[in-house]
Coordinates of C-alpha atoms and ligand atoms in Angstrom, one line a residue:
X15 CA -38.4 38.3 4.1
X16 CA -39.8 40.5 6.7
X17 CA -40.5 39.8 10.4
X18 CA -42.5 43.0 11.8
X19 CA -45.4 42.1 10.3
X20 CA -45.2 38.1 10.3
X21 CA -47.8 36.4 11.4
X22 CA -49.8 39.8 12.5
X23 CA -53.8 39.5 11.8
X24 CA -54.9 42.8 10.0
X25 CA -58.5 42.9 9.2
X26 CA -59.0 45.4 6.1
X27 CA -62.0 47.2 5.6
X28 CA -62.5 48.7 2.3
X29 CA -65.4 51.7 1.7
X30 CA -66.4 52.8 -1.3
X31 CA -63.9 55.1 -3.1
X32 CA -62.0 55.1 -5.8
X33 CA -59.3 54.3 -3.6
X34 CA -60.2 51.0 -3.5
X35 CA -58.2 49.5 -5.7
X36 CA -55.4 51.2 -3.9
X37 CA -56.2 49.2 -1.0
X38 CA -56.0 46.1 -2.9
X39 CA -52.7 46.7 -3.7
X40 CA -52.0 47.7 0.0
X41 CA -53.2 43.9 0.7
X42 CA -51.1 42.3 -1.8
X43 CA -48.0 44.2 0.2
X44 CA -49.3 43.3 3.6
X45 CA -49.5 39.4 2.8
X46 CA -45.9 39.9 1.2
X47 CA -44.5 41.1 4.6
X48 CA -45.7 38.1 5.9
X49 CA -49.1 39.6 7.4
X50 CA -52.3 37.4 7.8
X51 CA -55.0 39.8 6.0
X52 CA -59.0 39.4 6.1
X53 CA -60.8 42.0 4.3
X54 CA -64.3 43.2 4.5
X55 CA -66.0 45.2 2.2
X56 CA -69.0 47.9 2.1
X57 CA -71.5 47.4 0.1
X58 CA -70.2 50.2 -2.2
X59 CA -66.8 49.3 -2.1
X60 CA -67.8 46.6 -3.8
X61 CA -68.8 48.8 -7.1
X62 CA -65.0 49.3 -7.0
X63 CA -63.8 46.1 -7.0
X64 CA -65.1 42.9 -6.1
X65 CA -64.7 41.1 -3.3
X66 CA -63.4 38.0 -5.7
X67 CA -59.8 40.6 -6.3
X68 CA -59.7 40.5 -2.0
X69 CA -59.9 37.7 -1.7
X70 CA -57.6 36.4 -4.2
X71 CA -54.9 38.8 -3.1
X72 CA -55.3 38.3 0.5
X73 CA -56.1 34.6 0.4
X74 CA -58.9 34.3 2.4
X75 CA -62.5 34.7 2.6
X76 CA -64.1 38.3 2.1
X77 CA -66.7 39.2 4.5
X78 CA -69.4 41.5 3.0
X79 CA -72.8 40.9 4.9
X80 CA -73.3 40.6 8.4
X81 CA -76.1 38.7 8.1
X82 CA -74.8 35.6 5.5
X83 CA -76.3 32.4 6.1
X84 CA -73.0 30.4 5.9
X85 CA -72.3 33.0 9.0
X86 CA -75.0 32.4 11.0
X87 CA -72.9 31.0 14.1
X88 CA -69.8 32.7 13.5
X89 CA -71.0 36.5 14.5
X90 CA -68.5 38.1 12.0
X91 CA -69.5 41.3 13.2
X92 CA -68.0 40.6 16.9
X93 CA -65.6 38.4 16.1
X94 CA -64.0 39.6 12.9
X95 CA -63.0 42.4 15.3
X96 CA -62.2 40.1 18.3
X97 CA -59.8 37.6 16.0
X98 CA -57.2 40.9 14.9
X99 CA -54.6 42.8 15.9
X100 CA -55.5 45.5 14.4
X101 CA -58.0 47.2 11.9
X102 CA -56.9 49.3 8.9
X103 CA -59.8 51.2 7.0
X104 CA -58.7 52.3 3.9
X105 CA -60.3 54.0 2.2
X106 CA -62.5 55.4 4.7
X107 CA -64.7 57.4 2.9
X108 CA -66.6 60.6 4.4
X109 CA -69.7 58.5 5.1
X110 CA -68.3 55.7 7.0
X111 CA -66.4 58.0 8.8
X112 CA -69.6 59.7 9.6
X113 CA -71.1 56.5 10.3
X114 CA -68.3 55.6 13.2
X115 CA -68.4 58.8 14.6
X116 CA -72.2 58.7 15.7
X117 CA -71.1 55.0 16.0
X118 CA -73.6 53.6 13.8
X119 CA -73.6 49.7 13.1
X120 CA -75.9 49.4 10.6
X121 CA -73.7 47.3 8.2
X122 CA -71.0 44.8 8.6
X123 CA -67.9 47.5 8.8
X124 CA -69.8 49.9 11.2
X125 CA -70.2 47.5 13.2
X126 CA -67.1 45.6 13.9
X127 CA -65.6 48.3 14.6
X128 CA -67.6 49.6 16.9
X129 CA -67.7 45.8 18.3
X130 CA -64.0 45.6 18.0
X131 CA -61.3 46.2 21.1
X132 CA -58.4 46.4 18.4
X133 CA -56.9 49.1 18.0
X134 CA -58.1 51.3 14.5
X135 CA -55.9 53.0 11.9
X136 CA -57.9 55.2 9.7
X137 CA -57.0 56.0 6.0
X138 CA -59.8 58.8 4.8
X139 CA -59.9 59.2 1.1
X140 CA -62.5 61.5 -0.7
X141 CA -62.5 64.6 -2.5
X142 CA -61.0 67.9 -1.2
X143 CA -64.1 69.6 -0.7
X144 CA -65.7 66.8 1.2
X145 CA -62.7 66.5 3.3
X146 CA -62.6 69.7 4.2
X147 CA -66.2 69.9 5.3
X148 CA -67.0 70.7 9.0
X149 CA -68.9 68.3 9.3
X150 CA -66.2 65.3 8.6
X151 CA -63.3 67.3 10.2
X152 CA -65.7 67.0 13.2
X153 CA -66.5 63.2 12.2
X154 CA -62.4 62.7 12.1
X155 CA -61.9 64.8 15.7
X156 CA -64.4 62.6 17.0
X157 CA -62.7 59.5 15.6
X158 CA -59.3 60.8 17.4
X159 CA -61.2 61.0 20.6
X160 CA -62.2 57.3 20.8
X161 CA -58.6 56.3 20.3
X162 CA -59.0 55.8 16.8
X163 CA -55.4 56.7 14.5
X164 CA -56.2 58.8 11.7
X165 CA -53.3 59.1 9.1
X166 CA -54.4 62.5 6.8
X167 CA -54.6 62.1 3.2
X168 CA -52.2 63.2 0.5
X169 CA -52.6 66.3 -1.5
X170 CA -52.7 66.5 -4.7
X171 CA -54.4 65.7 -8.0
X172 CA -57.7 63.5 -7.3
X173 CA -59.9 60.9 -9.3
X174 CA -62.5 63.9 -10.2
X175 CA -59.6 66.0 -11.6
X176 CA -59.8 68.5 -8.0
X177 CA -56.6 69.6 -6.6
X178 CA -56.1 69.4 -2.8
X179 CA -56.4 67.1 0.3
X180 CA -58.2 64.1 -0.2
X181 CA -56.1 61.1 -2.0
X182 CA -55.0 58.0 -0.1
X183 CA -52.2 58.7 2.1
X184 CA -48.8 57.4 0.8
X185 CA -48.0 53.4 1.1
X186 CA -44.8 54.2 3.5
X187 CA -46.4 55.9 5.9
X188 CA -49.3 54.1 6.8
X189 CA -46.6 50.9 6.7
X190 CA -45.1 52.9 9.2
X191 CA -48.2 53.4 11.3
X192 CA -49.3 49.8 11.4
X193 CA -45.8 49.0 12.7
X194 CA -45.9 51.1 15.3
X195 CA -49.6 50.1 16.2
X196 CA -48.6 46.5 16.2
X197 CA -45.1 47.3 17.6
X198 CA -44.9 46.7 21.5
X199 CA -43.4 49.3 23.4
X200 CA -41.3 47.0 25.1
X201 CA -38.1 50.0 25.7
X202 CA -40.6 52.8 27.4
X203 CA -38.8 54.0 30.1
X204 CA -35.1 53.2 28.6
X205 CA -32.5 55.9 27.7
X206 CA -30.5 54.8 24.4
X207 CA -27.9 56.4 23.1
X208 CA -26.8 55.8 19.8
X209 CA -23.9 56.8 17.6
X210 CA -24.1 56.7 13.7
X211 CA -22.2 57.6 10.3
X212 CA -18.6 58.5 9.6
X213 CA -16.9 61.5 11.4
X214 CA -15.0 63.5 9.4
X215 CA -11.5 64.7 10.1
X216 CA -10.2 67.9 8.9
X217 CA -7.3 68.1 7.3
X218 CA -7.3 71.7 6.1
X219 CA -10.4 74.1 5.3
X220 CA -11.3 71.5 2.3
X221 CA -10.0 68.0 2.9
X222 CA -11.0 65.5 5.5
X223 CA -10.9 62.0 6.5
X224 CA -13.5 60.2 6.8
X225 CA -15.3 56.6 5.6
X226 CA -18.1 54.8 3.5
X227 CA -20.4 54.9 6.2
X228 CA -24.0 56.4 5.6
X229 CA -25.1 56.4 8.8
X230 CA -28.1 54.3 7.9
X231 CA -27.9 51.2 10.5
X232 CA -27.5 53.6 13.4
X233 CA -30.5 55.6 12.2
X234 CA -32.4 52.8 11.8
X235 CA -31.3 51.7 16.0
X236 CA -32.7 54.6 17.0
X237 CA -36.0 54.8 15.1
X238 CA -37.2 51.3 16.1
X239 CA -36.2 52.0 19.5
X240 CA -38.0 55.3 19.6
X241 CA -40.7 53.2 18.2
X242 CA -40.7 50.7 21.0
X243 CA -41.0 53.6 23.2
X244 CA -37.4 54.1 24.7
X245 CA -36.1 58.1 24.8
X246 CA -33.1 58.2 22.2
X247 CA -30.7 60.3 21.9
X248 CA -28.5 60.1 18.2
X249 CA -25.2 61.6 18.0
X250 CA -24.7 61.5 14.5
X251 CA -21.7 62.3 12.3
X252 CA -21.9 63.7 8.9
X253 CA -24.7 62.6 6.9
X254 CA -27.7 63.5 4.6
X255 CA -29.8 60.9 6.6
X256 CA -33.6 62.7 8.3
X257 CA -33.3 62.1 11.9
X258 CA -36.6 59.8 12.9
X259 CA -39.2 61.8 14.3
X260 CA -39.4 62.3 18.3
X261 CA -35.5 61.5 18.6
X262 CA -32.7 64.4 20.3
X263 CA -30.2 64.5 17.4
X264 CA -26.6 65.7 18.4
X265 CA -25.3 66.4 15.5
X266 CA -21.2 66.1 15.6
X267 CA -18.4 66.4 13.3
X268 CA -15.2 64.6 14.1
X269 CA -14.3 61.7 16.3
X270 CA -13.3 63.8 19.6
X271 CA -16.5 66.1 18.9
X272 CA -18.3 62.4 19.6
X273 CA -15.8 61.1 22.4
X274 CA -16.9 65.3 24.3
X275 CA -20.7 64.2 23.1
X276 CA -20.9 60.9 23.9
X277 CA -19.0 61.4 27.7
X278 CA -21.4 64.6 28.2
X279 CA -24.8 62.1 27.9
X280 CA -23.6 58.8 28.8
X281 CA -23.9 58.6 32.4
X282 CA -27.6 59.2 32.2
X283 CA -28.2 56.1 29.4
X284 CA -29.6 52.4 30.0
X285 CA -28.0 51.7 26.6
X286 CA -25.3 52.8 24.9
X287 CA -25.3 51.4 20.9
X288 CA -21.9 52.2 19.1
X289 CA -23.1 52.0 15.6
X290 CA -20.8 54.9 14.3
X291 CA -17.9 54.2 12.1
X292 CA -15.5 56.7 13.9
X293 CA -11.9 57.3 12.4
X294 CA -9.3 55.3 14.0
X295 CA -7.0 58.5 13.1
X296 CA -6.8 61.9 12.4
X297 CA -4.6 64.2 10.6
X298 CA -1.9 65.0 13.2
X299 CA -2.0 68.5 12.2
X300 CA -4.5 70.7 11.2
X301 CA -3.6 73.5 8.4
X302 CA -5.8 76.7 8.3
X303 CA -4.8 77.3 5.1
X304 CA -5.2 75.5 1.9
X305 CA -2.7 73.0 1.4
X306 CA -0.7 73.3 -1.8
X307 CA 0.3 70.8 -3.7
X308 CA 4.7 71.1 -4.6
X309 CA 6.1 68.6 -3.0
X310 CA 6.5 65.4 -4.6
X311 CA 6.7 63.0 -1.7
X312 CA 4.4 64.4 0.7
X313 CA 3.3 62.2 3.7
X314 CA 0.6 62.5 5.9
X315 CA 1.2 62.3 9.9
X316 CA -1.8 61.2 11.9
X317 CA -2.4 61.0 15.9
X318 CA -4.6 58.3 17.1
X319 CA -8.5 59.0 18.3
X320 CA -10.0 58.1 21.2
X321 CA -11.7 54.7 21.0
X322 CA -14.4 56.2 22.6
X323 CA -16.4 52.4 23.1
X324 CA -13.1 51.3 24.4
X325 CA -13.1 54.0 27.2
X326 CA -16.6 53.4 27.9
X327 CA -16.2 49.4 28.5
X328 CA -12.7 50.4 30.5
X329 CA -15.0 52.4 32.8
X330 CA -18.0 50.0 33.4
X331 CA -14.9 47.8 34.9
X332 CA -15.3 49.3 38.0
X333 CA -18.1 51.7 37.8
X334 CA -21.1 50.0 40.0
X335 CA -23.7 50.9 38.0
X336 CA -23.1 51.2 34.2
X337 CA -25.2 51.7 30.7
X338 CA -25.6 48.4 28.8
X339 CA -22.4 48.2 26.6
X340 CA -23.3 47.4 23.0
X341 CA -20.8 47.7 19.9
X342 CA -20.2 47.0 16.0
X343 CA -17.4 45.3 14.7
X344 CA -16.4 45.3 10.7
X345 CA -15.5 42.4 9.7
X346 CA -13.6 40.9 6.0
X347 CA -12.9 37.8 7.5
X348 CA -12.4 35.5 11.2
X349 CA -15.5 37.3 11.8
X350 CA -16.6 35.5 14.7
X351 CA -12.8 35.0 16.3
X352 CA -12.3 39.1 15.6
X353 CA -16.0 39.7 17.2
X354 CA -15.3 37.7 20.3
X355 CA -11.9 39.6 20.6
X356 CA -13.8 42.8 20.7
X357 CA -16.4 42.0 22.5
X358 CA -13.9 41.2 25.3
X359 CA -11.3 43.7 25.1
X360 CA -13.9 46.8 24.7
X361 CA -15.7 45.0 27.8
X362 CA -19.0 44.4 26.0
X363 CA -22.6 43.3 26.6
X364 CA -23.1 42.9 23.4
X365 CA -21.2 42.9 19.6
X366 CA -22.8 43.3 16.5
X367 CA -20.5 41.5 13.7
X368 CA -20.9 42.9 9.9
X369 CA -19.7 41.3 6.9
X370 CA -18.4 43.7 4.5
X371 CA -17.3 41.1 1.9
X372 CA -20.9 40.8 1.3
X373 CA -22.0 43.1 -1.9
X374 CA -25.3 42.7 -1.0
X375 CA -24.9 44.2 2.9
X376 CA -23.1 46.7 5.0
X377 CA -21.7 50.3 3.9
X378 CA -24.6 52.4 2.1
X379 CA -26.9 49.9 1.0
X380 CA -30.2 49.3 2.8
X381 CA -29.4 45.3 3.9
X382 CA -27.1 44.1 6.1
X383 CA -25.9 40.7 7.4
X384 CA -24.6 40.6 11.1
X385 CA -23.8 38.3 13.7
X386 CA -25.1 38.9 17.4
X387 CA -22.6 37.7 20.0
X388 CA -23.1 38.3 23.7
X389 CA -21.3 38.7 26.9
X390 CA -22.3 35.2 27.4
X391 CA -20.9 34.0 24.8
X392 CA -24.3 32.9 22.7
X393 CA -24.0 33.3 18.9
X394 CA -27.2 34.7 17.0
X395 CA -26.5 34.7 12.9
X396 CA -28.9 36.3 11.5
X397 CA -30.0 36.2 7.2
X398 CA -30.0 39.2 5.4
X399 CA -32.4 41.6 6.4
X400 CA -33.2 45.0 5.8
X401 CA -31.4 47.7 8.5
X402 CA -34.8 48.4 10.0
X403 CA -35.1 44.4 11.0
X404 CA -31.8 43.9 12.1
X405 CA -32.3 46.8 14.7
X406 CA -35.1 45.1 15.5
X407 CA -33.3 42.1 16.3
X408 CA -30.4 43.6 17.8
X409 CA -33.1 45.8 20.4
X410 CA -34.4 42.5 21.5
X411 CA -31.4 41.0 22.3
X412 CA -30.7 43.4 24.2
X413 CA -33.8 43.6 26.4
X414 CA -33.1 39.9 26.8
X415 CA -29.9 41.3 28.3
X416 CA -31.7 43.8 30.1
Ligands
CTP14 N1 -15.4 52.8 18.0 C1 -15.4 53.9 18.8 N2 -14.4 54.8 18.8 C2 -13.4 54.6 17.9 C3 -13.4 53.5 17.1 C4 -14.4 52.6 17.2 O1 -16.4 54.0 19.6 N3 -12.4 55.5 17.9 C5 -16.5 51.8 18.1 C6 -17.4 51.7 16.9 O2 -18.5 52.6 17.0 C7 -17.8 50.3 16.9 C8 -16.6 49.6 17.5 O3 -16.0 50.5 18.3 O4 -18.9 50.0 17.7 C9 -15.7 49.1 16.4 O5 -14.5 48.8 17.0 P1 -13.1 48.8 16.2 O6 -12.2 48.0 17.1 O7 -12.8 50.1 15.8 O8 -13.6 47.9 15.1 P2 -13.1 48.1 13.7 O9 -13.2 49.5 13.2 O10 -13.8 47.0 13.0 O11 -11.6 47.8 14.1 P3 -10.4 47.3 13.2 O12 -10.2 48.4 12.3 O13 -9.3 47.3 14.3 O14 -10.8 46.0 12.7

């Protein structure tokens, strides 16, 4: 179950495109992740599909008219738009985009929006050659200038057979853009840095140490904090992860490469998330040269690496001003005796405790399981969620911290 969308009141409008039926689907998603949906329709979305499949998928009435007698009292067309968090119009065809931008109100869509103080994510959707007409690129510019979000269409093959800009943008990223319209930018004005992944330590020119992590919990800490508006800076080990977008990525190698990384930018952090799985060791000795293989008993020597959270939470002891201190512990079992252990000897704000027994959370996979335990000792377990939720949580513990 998701939780960035529970409980948040999106009011769909659908125009009349093909695309339509995309945007019933869209619906069926949205109510999944827990959203409250109301549709309306245009009068020619409704040769698409009928107002009978929005209403059905979204559970609740669909608004059509803005003049319906059953209506008379209730204004739909001021307070659809008053009782939302948001608007999502998709499709938005070329002529209800030209109808906004000369901010028309001549039907029930028009003119909640124009009635409406939420803020409006725009999906056009139309054929190539009407998307790339002046006239709606200057429709859409004008759309950007009242504040309006307009997420650009797919290219590709469309419903008359054209190739080119014009189809639906993809699910994922408008998901993506109504989270971060409906996300409160609660970290603006915070540093955060975060380490993720494994490091890798060299062994020779072709073998290395290293670990199961994928680098995927710390990636997702510093999107949704980029998304809540803090300034991140990743230091990431090895990984084939793509940095979120507006994030300073330091990309490093090996555990010291991280310690030299993470010592160069920490002094200028509010947070400081430890979400990388750094080796514990290293190969004591590094051979240039291929090693050979000969000798039947061979043993490995290995020389400790810094525990660079450990040297952090040694220095807030007497530093006067210090980033808050938040770390991950792996856990097989005494999870919460081991986290409570850490969280105290690595002098923590914070600990994040994963269960790796789990199959179905922790290394490589997209869910994860933790425990939140804080300098206060107060114990937060949290159910499986996906990565991008349990940053989420773990981001507003720590502003609670804060
Ligand atoms: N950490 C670090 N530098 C290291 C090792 C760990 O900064 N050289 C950080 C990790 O990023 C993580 C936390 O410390 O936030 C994990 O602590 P650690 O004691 O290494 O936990 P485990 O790896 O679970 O320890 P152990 O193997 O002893 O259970």
């Amino acid at each position: 179950m998701s939780f960035l969308l529970t409980d948040k009141r999106i009011l769909l409008g659908v125009s009349g495109g093909i695309a339509a039926y995309k945007a019933a689907d869209w619906t069926r998603r949205l109510r999944k992740e827990g959203a409250v949906v109301t549709v309306m329709m245009t009068r020619a979305a409704q040769n698409f599909v009928t107002p009978l499949t929005f209403a059905a998928l979204s559970g609740n009435r669909v608004h059509t008219a803005m003049f319906a007698p059953e209506d008379a009292e209730a204004m739909p067309h001021i307070n659809l738009g008053r009782n939302c968090d948001m608007i999502l119009l998709a499709p938005a065809t070329a002529n209800t985009i030209a109808r906004l931008a000369q901010g028309l109100a001549d039907d029930l869509t028009s003119a909640v929006i124009l009635a409406a103080q939420a803020k409006v994510l725009v999906c056009p959707a139309m054929n190539s050659a009407m998307y790339q007409h002046p006239a709606t690129q200057a429709n859409l510019a004008r759309l950007k200038e009242f504040g309006y979000t307009v997420i650009d269409p797919a290219c590709g093959e469309l419903a008359c057979g054209d190739q080119g800009p014009g189809r639906l943008a993809d699910w994922e990223i408008v998901r993506q853009e109504i989270i971060a319209v409906l996300t409160p930018q609660d970290l603006r004005g915070q540093k955060v840095l975060v380490t993720a992944g494994p490091t890798w330590e060299p062994l020779d020119p072709v073998r290395l140490l290293t670990n199961r992590s994928s680098g995927k919990m710390g990636y997702a800490l510093a999107a949704a904090a980029r998304r809540r508006g803090a300034q991140v800076v990743l230091v990431s080990g090895p990984g084939s992860i793509t940095p979120p977008a507006g994030v300073e990525v330091l990309p490093v190698v090996s555990a010291q490469e991280m310690h030299a990384a993470v010592s160069q930018r920490g002094p200028e952090m509010d947070v400081m998330i430890m979400a990388a799985a750094v080796s514990d060791y290293r190969p004591a000795r590094y051979e240039a040269r291929k090693i050979k293989k000969g000798t039947p008993d061979a043993a490995l020597a290995l020389a400790a690496n810094p525990d660079i959270l450990r040297e952090l939470g040694e220095r807030k002891k007497t530093a006067r001003c210090f980033p808050l201190l938040v770390g991950f512990a792996a856990e097989s079992n005494d999870h919460l005796e081991e986290g409570r252990r850490k969280l105290a000897a690595k002098n923590l704000d914070l600990i994040a405790i994963n269960d790796i027994s789990a199959e179905d959370a922790g290394f490589a996979v997209d869910n994860n399981r933790v425990t939140l335990l804080d300098r206060n000792g107060a114990v937060e377990e949290l159910p499986l969620l996906t990565k991008e939720e349990v940053a989420h949580r773990i981001l507003n513990t720590i502003l609670r911290l804060i």
